[in-house]
Structure formats: structure tokens, C-alpha cells
Coordinates of C-alpha atoms in Angstrom, one line a residue:
X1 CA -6.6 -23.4 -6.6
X2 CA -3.3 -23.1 -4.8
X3 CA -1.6 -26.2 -4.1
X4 CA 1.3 -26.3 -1.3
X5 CA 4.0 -28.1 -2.9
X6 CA 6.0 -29.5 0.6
X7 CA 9.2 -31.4 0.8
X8 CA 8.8 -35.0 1.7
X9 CA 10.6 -36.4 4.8
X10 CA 9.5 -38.6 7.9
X11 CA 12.2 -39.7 11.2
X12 CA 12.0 -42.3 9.2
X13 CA 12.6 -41.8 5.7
X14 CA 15.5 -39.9 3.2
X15 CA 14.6 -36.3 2.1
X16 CA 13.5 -35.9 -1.2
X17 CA 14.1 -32.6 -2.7
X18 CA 11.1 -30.9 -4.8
X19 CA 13.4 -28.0 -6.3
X20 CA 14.1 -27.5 -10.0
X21 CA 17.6 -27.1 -11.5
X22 CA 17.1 -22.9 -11.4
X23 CA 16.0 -23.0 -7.7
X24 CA 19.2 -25.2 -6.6
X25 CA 21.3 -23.0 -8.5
X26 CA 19.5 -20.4 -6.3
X27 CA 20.0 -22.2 -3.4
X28 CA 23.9 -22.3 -3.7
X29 CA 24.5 -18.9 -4.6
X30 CA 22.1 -17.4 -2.6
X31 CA 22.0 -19.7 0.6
X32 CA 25.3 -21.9 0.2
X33 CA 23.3 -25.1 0.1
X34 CA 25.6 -27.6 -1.7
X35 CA 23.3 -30.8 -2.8
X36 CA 26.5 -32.9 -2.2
X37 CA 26.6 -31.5 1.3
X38 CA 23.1 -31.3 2.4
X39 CA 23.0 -34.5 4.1
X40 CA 26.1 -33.8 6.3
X41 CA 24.4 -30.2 7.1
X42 CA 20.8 -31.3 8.2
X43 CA 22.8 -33.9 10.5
X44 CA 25.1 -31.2 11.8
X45 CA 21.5 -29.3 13.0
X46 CA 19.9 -32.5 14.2
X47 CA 23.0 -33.6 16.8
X48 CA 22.6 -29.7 17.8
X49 CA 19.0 -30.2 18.6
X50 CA 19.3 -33.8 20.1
X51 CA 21.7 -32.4 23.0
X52 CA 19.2 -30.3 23.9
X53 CA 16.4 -32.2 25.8
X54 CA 14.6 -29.7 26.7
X55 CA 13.8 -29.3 22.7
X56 CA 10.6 -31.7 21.8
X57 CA 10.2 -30.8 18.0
X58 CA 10.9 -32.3 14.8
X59 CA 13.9 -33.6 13.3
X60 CA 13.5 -34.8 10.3
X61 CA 15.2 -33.8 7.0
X62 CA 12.4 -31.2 5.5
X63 CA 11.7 -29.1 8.8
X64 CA 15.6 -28.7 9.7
X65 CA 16.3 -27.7 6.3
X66 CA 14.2 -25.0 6.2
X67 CA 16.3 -23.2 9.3
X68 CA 19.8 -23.5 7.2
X69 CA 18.3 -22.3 5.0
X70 CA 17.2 -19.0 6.8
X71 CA 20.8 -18.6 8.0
X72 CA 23.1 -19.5 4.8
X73 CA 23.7 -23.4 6.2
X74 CA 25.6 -21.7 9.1
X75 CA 24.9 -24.3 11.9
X76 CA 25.2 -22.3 15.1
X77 CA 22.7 -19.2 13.5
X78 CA 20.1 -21.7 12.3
X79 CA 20.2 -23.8 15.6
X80 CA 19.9 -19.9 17.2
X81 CA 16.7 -19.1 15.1
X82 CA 15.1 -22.8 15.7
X83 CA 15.6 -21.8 19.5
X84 CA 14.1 -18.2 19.3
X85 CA 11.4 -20.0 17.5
X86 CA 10.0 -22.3 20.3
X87 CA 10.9 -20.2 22.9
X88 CA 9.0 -17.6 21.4
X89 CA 5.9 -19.7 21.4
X90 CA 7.1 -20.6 25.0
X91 CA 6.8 -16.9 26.4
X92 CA 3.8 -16.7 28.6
X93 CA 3.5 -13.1 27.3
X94 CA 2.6 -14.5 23.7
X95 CA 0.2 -16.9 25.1
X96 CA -2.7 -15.5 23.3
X97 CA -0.7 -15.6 20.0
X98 CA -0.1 -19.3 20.1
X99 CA -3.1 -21.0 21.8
X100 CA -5.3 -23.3 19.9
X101 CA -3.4 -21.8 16.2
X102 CA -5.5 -23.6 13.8
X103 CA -7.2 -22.0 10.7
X104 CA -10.4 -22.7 12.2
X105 CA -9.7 -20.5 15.1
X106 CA -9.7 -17.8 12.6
X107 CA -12.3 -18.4 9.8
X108 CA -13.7 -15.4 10.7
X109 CA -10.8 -13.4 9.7
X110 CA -10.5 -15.2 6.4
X111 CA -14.1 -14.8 5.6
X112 CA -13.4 -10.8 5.7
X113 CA -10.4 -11.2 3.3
X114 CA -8.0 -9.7 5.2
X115 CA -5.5 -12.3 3.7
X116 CA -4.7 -14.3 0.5
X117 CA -2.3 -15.0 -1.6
X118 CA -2.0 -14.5 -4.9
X119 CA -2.0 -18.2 -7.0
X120 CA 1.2 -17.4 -8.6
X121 CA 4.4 -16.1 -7.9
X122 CA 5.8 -13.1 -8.9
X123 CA 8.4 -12.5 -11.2
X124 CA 11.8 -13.8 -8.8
X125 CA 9.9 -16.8 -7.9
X126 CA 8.6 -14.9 -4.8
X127 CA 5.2 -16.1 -2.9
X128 CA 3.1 -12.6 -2.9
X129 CA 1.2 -12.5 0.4
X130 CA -2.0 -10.0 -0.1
X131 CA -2.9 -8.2 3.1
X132 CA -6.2 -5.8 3.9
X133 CA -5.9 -5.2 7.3
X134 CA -9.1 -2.2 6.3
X135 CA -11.2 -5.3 6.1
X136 CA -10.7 -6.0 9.9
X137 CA -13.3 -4.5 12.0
X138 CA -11.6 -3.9 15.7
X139 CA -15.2 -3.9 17.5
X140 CA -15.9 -7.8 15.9
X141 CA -11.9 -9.2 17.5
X142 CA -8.5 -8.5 18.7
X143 CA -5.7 -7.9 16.3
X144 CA -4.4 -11.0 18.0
X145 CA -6.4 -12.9 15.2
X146 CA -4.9 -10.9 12.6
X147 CA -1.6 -12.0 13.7
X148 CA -2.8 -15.5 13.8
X149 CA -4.2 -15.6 10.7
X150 CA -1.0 -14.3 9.0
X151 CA 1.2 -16.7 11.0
X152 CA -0.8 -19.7 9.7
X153 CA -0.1 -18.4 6.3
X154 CA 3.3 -17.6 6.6
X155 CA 4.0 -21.1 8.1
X156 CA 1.9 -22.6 5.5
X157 CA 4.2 -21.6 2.7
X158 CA 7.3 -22.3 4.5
X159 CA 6.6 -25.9 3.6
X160 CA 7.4 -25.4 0.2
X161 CA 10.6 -25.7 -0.8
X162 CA 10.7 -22.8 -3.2
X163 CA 9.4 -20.6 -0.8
X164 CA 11.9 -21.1 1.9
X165 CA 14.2 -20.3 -1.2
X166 CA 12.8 -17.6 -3.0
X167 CA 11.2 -16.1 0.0
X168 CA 7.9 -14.1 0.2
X169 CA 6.6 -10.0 -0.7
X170 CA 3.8 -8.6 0.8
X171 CA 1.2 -6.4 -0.5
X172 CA -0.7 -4.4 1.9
X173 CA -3.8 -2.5 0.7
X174 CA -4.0 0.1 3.4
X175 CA -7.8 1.0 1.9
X176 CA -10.2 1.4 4.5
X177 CA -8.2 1.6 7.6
X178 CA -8.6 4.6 10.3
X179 CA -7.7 5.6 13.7
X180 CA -9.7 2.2 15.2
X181 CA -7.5 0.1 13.9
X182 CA -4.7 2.3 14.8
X183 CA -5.5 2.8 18.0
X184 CA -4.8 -0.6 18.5
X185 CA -1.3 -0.8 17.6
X186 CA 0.5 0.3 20.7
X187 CA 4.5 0.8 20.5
X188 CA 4.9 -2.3 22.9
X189 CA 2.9 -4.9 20.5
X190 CA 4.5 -3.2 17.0
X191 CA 7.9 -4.3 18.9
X192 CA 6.7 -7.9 20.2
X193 CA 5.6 -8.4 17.4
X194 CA 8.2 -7.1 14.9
X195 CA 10.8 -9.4 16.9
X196 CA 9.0 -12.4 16.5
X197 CA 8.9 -12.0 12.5
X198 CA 11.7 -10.7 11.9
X199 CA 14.1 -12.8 14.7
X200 CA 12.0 -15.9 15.6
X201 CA 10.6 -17.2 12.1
X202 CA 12.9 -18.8 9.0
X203 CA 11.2 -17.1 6.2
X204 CA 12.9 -14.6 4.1
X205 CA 11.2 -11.6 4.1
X206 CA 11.7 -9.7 0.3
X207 CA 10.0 -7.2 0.0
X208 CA 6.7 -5.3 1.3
X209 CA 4.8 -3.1 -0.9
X210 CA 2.0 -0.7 1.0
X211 CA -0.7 0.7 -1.2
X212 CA -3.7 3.6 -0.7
X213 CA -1.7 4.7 2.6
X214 CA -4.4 6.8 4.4
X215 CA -3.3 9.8 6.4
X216 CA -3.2 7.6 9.7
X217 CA -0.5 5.5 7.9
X218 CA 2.1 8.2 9.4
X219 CA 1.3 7.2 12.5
X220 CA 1.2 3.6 12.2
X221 CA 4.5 3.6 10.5
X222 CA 6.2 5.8 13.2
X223 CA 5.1 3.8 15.5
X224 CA 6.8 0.2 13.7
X225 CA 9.6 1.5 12.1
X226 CA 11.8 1.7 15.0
X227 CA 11.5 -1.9 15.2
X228 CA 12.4 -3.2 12.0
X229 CA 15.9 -3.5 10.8
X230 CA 18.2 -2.0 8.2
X231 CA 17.8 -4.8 5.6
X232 CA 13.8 -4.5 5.9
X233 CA 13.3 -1.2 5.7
X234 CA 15.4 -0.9 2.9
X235 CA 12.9 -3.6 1.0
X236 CA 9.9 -1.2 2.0
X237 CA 7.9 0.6 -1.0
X238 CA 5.2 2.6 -0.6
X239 CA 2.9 3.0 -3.8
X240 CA -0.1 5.6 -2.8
X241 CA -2.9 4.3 -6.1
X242 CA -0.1 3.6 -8.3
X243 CA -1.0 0.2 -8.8
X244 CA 1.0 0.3 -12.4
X245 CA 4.4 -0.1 -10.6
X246 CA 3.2 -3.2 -9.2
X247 CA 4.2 -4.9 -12.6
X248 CA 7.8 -4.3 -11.9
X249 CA 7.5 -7.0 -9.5
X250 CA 4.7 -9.1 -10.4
X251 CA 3.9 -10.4 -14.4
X252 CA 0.7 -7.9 -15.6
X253 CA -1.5 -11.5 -16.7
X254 CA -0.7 -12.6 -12.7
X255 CA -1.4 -8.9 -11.3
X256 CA -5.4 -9.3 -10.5
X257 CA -7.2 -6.8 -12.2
X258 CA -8.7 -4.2 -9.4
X259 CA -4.5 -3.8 -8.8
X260 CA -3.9 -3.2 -12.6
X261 CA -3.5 -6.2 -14.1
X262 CA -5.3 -8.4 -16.7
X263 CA -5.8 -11.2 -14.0
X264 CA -8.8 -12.0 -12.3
X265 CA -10.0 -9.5 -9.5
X266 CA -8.2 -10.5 -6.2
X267 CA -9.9 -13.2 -4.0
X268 CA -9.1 -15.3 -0.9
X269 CA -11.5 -17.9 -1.2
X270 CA -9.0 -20.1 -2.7
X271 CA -6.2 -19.2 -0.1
X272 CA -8.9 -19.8 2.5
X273 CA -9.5 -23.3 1.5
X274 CA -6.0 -24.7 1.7
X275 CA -5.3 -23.1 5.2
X276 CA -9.1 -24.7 6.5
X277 CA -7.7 -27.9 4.5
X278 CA -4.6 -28.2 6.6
X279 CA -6.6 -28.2 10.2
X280 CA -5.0 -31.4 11.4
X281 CA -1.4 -30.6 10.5
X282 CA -1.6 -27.8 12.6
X283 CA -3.1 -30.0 15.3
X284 CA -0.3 -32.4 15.2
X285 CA 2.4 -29.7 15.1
X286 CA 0.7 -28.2 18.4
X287 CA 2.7 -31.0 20.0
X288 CA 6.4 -29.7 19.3
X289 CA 7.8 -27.2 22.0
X290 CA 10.3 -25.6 23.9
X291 CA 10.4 -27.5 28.0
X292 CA 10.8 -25.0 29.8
X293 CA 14.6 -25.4 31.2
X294 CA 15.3 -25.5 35.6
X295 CA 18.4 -23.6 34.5
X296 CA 20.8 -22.2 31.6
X297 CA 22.1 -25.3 29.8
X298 CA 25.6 -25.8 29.2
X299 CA 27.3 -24.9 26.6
X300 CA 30.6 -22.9 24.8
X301 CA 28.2 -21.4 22.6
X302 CA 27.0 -17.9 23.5
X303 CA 24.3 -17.9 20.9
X304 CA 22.5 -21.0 22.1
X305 CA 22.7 -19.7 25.8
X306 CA 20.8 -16.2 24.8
X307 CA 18.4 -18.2 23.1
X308 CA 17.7 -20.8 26.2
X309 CA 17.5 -17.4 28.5
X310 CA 15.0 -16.2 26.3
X311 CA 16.6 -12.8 25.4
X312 CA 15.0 -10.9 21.8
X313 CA 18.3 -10.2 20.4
X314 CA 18.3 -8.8 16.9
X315 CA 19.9 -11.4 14.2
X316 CA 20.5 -11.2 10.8
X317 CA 17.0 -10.5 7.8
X318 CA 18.1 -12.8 4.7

């Protein structure tokens, strides 16, 4: 059963961190999060946010954190990303995207097991997302709910601590797809939303491993690259049925076994039950946004005033 290990924090209460000695040590020489420092930091972020009205999120200790730590603890780049982030889910254009997000909106897409993840990490500490987009049938709903459905679970792991450290790989098993689900990836959406992952959302994105690429693959990866930076590409793998070089990354007993391994064969039931568990936080967070703004706010920093304007500048993949 996985079990989403969050940092605890309230408006009202002191941060408690839930990371081991290794994963600090991480944390500093990765990220430059100094224990001694992190109080001053999160503050830093908060005053940022709280001069900003037209911001109605959360600021307490555990949800700041996890934006310095998506940008090294560099103040002005993490208040950049927390703006891209609600303005994103602001844009009328990605309406559909964010309206009524709760896992029970998409049950249907967990039911097909298009996505899991696997119950342990892999061998850097790394959450492994597993994704079988094959197992989507176009004629039954948009890939709008595929989206969804992997935003809910990339948000659900960004409340542990680890994960916002250690970061995440995904696995896609390409088995099964054809031309109808790739007539439905259009150069316009692979770019909307390529920016919102890779610009708008504080996870670190380590690696993504694509296996049984069909022949449409070529297509479907013309079409995306384009949009996906240096640092990501660069992380890209591409496996074919060479499921044996999967235990480079992952340990062979964790590796399920129809992927190689000695685990048990891959299933999402698990998965599936922790995002339907977690219903009502995603109803509460519904309530957080970005005001729309009458005009530009001031400000001296030139960052912050591309984010308020709403422009899909490219920043930095940690």
C-alpha cells in the first residue's frame, strides 16, 4: 500500500521536517537548503507572496518549502514558479485542465491503469511514476483526463518531503498505442502542455524512460521534442523490450516482474486507492488561486511582472 509521507505544517503551527540525515545532506548539496536557514528562507517567500494580494494560496511552512526547493532556495525564481503556477491554473485556455481536479473526476482513467506508481523508490531515492497511455481508449474521453489524472499524481507526491528532494522518473510503456491516440496530440497541446510541466510545477523531473516505442512513436516525439528543454531531453532514454536495463535505475526485487524484475507484476490498484483517498484535500485546495489583477503590479522585479502578465517564459529544469 503506498503511504504519502507529507510534511506537517498549518498557518498556525512550526514546520516539522520528515527528512532523514542522507536526504538533508541531499538537500544542501543539491538544493542549498541549510536547516539553520530554512526558517529565515520560507519567510523570505511568504513576505513575497503576502505583498501580492491578488495571490489567495497557502503560506504555511510545508507548501512554500516545496517551491525553494524547485529553484535552489533562490527567492525571486521560486516566488517566479509559485506565480506561473496559479496563473497557469488561472488561464481561461486551460479551463478544462483545472475544473473540478479531484481523483473522482477521473476514476475512469485509473480503472484502465494508465497510471501507478511503483510502491518503492528506485535506487536514488527517486518516486518512479508508471505510465500506459496504450491503455487509454480516445473514443471513451479526451486526453484532457489523461492529463488530469497525471497531475493529481504528480501533486500527490509533491507532498512528500523526499520527493520534492529526490524528485521523480517516469516509465512510459508505449505498448498498445496507434495513430488514435496520436492523432490527438496536436503541436499546440504538446507545447501547452510541455510549458505547464516543465515551467509552472515545482517537481524535479529526473529522468523518463519510454519502452515498446511503436512505429507511431516517431511522430509523437517530433511533434514534443521541440518543446522540452536541454536538461530534459538529455534525461530521456528510450528502451525498445529491453526491460533488463531498467535495473540500472530501479533495484531488480522492486522492478515488477512483467518489466524484468522479481517483484510482483505491475498494478495500480494500490496507487488508485491513495489518490480516491485524498478526495477532500483536493477539494479544499480548489480554493487557493491567482485574482485575476486590473493591471501589472508594481514592482523592481522583472521576473515577478512576466509572471503577473501571464507570459510562458522558459525557466530553469532542476
Amino acid at each position: 500500500m503506498h503511504k504519502v509521507i507529507m510534511a506537517t505544517s498549518t498557518p498556525n503551527t512550526e514546520y516539522v521536517c520528515t527528512l532523514s540525515e542522507a536526504r538533508i545532506k541531499q538537500a544542501e548539496e543539491e538544493l542549498n537548503e541549510k536547516p539553520q536557514w530554512r526558517s529565515r528562507d520560507i519567510q523570505a517567500l511568504r513576505d513575497m507572496v503576502l505583498k501580492k494580494p491578488e495571490l489567495k494560496i497557502r503560506t504555511d511552512d510545508a507548501f512554500l518549502l516545496r517551491f525553494l526547493r524547485a529553484k535552489k532556495f533562490d527567492y525571486d525564481r521560486a516566488f517566479n514558479l509559485l506565480v506561473r503556477h496559479y496563473e497557469m491554473k488561472a488561464d481561461e485556455k486551460n479551463k478544462s485542465l483545472f475544473l473540478n481536479l479531484r481523483p473522482a473526476s477521473i476514476k475512469h482513467v485509473l480503472e484502465a491503469g494508465v497510471t501507478g506508481v511503483l510502491p518503492h523508490r528506485d535506487k536514488l531515492g527517486r518516486r518512479v511514476i508508471m505510465f500506459r497511455p496504450g491503455r487509454w481508449d480516445p473514443s471513451k474521453y479526451p486526453i484532457d483526463d489523461i492529463f488530469r489524472t497525471n497531475f493529481l499524481t504528480l501533486t500527490t507526491l509533491l507532498e512528500e518531503e523526499d520527493t520534492q528532494v529526490a524528485g521523480v522518473i517516469m516509465c512510459l510503456d508505449l505498448n498498445g498505442m496507434g495513430f488514435s491516440h496520436a492523432k490527438t496530440i496536436s503541436p499546440f497541446y504538446a507545447k501547452r502542455i510541455s510549458s505547464i510541466l516543465q515551467d509552472c510545477f515545482p517537481m524535479r523531473f529526473k529522468g523518463i524512460h519510454y519502452l515498446n516505442e511503436p512505429a507511431v512513436f516517431d511522430y509523437i516525439f517530433a511533434i514534443m521534442k521541440p518543446f522540452l528543454k536541454e536538461k530534459i531531453l538529455s534525461r530521456v532514454h528510450f528502451h525498445g523490450n529491453k526491460y533488463h536495463e531498467l535495473k540500472e535505475y530501479i533495484d531488480e526485487e522492486h522492478l515488477p516482474s512483467d518489466y524484468g524484475g522479481q517483484g510482483p507484476p505491475f498494478s495500480n490498484e494500490d496507487w488508485m486507492k491513495t489518490l480516491m483517498d485524498s478526495d477532500s484535500h483536493f477539494d479544499s485546495e480548489a480554493k487557493y488561486c491567482l485574482v485575476k489583477s486590473t493591471g501589472k503590479s508594481e514592482t523592481s522585479k522583472e521576473t515577478t511582472v512576466d509572471c503577473l502578465a501571464g507570459s510562458y517564459r522558459n525557466l530553469d529544469i532542476e
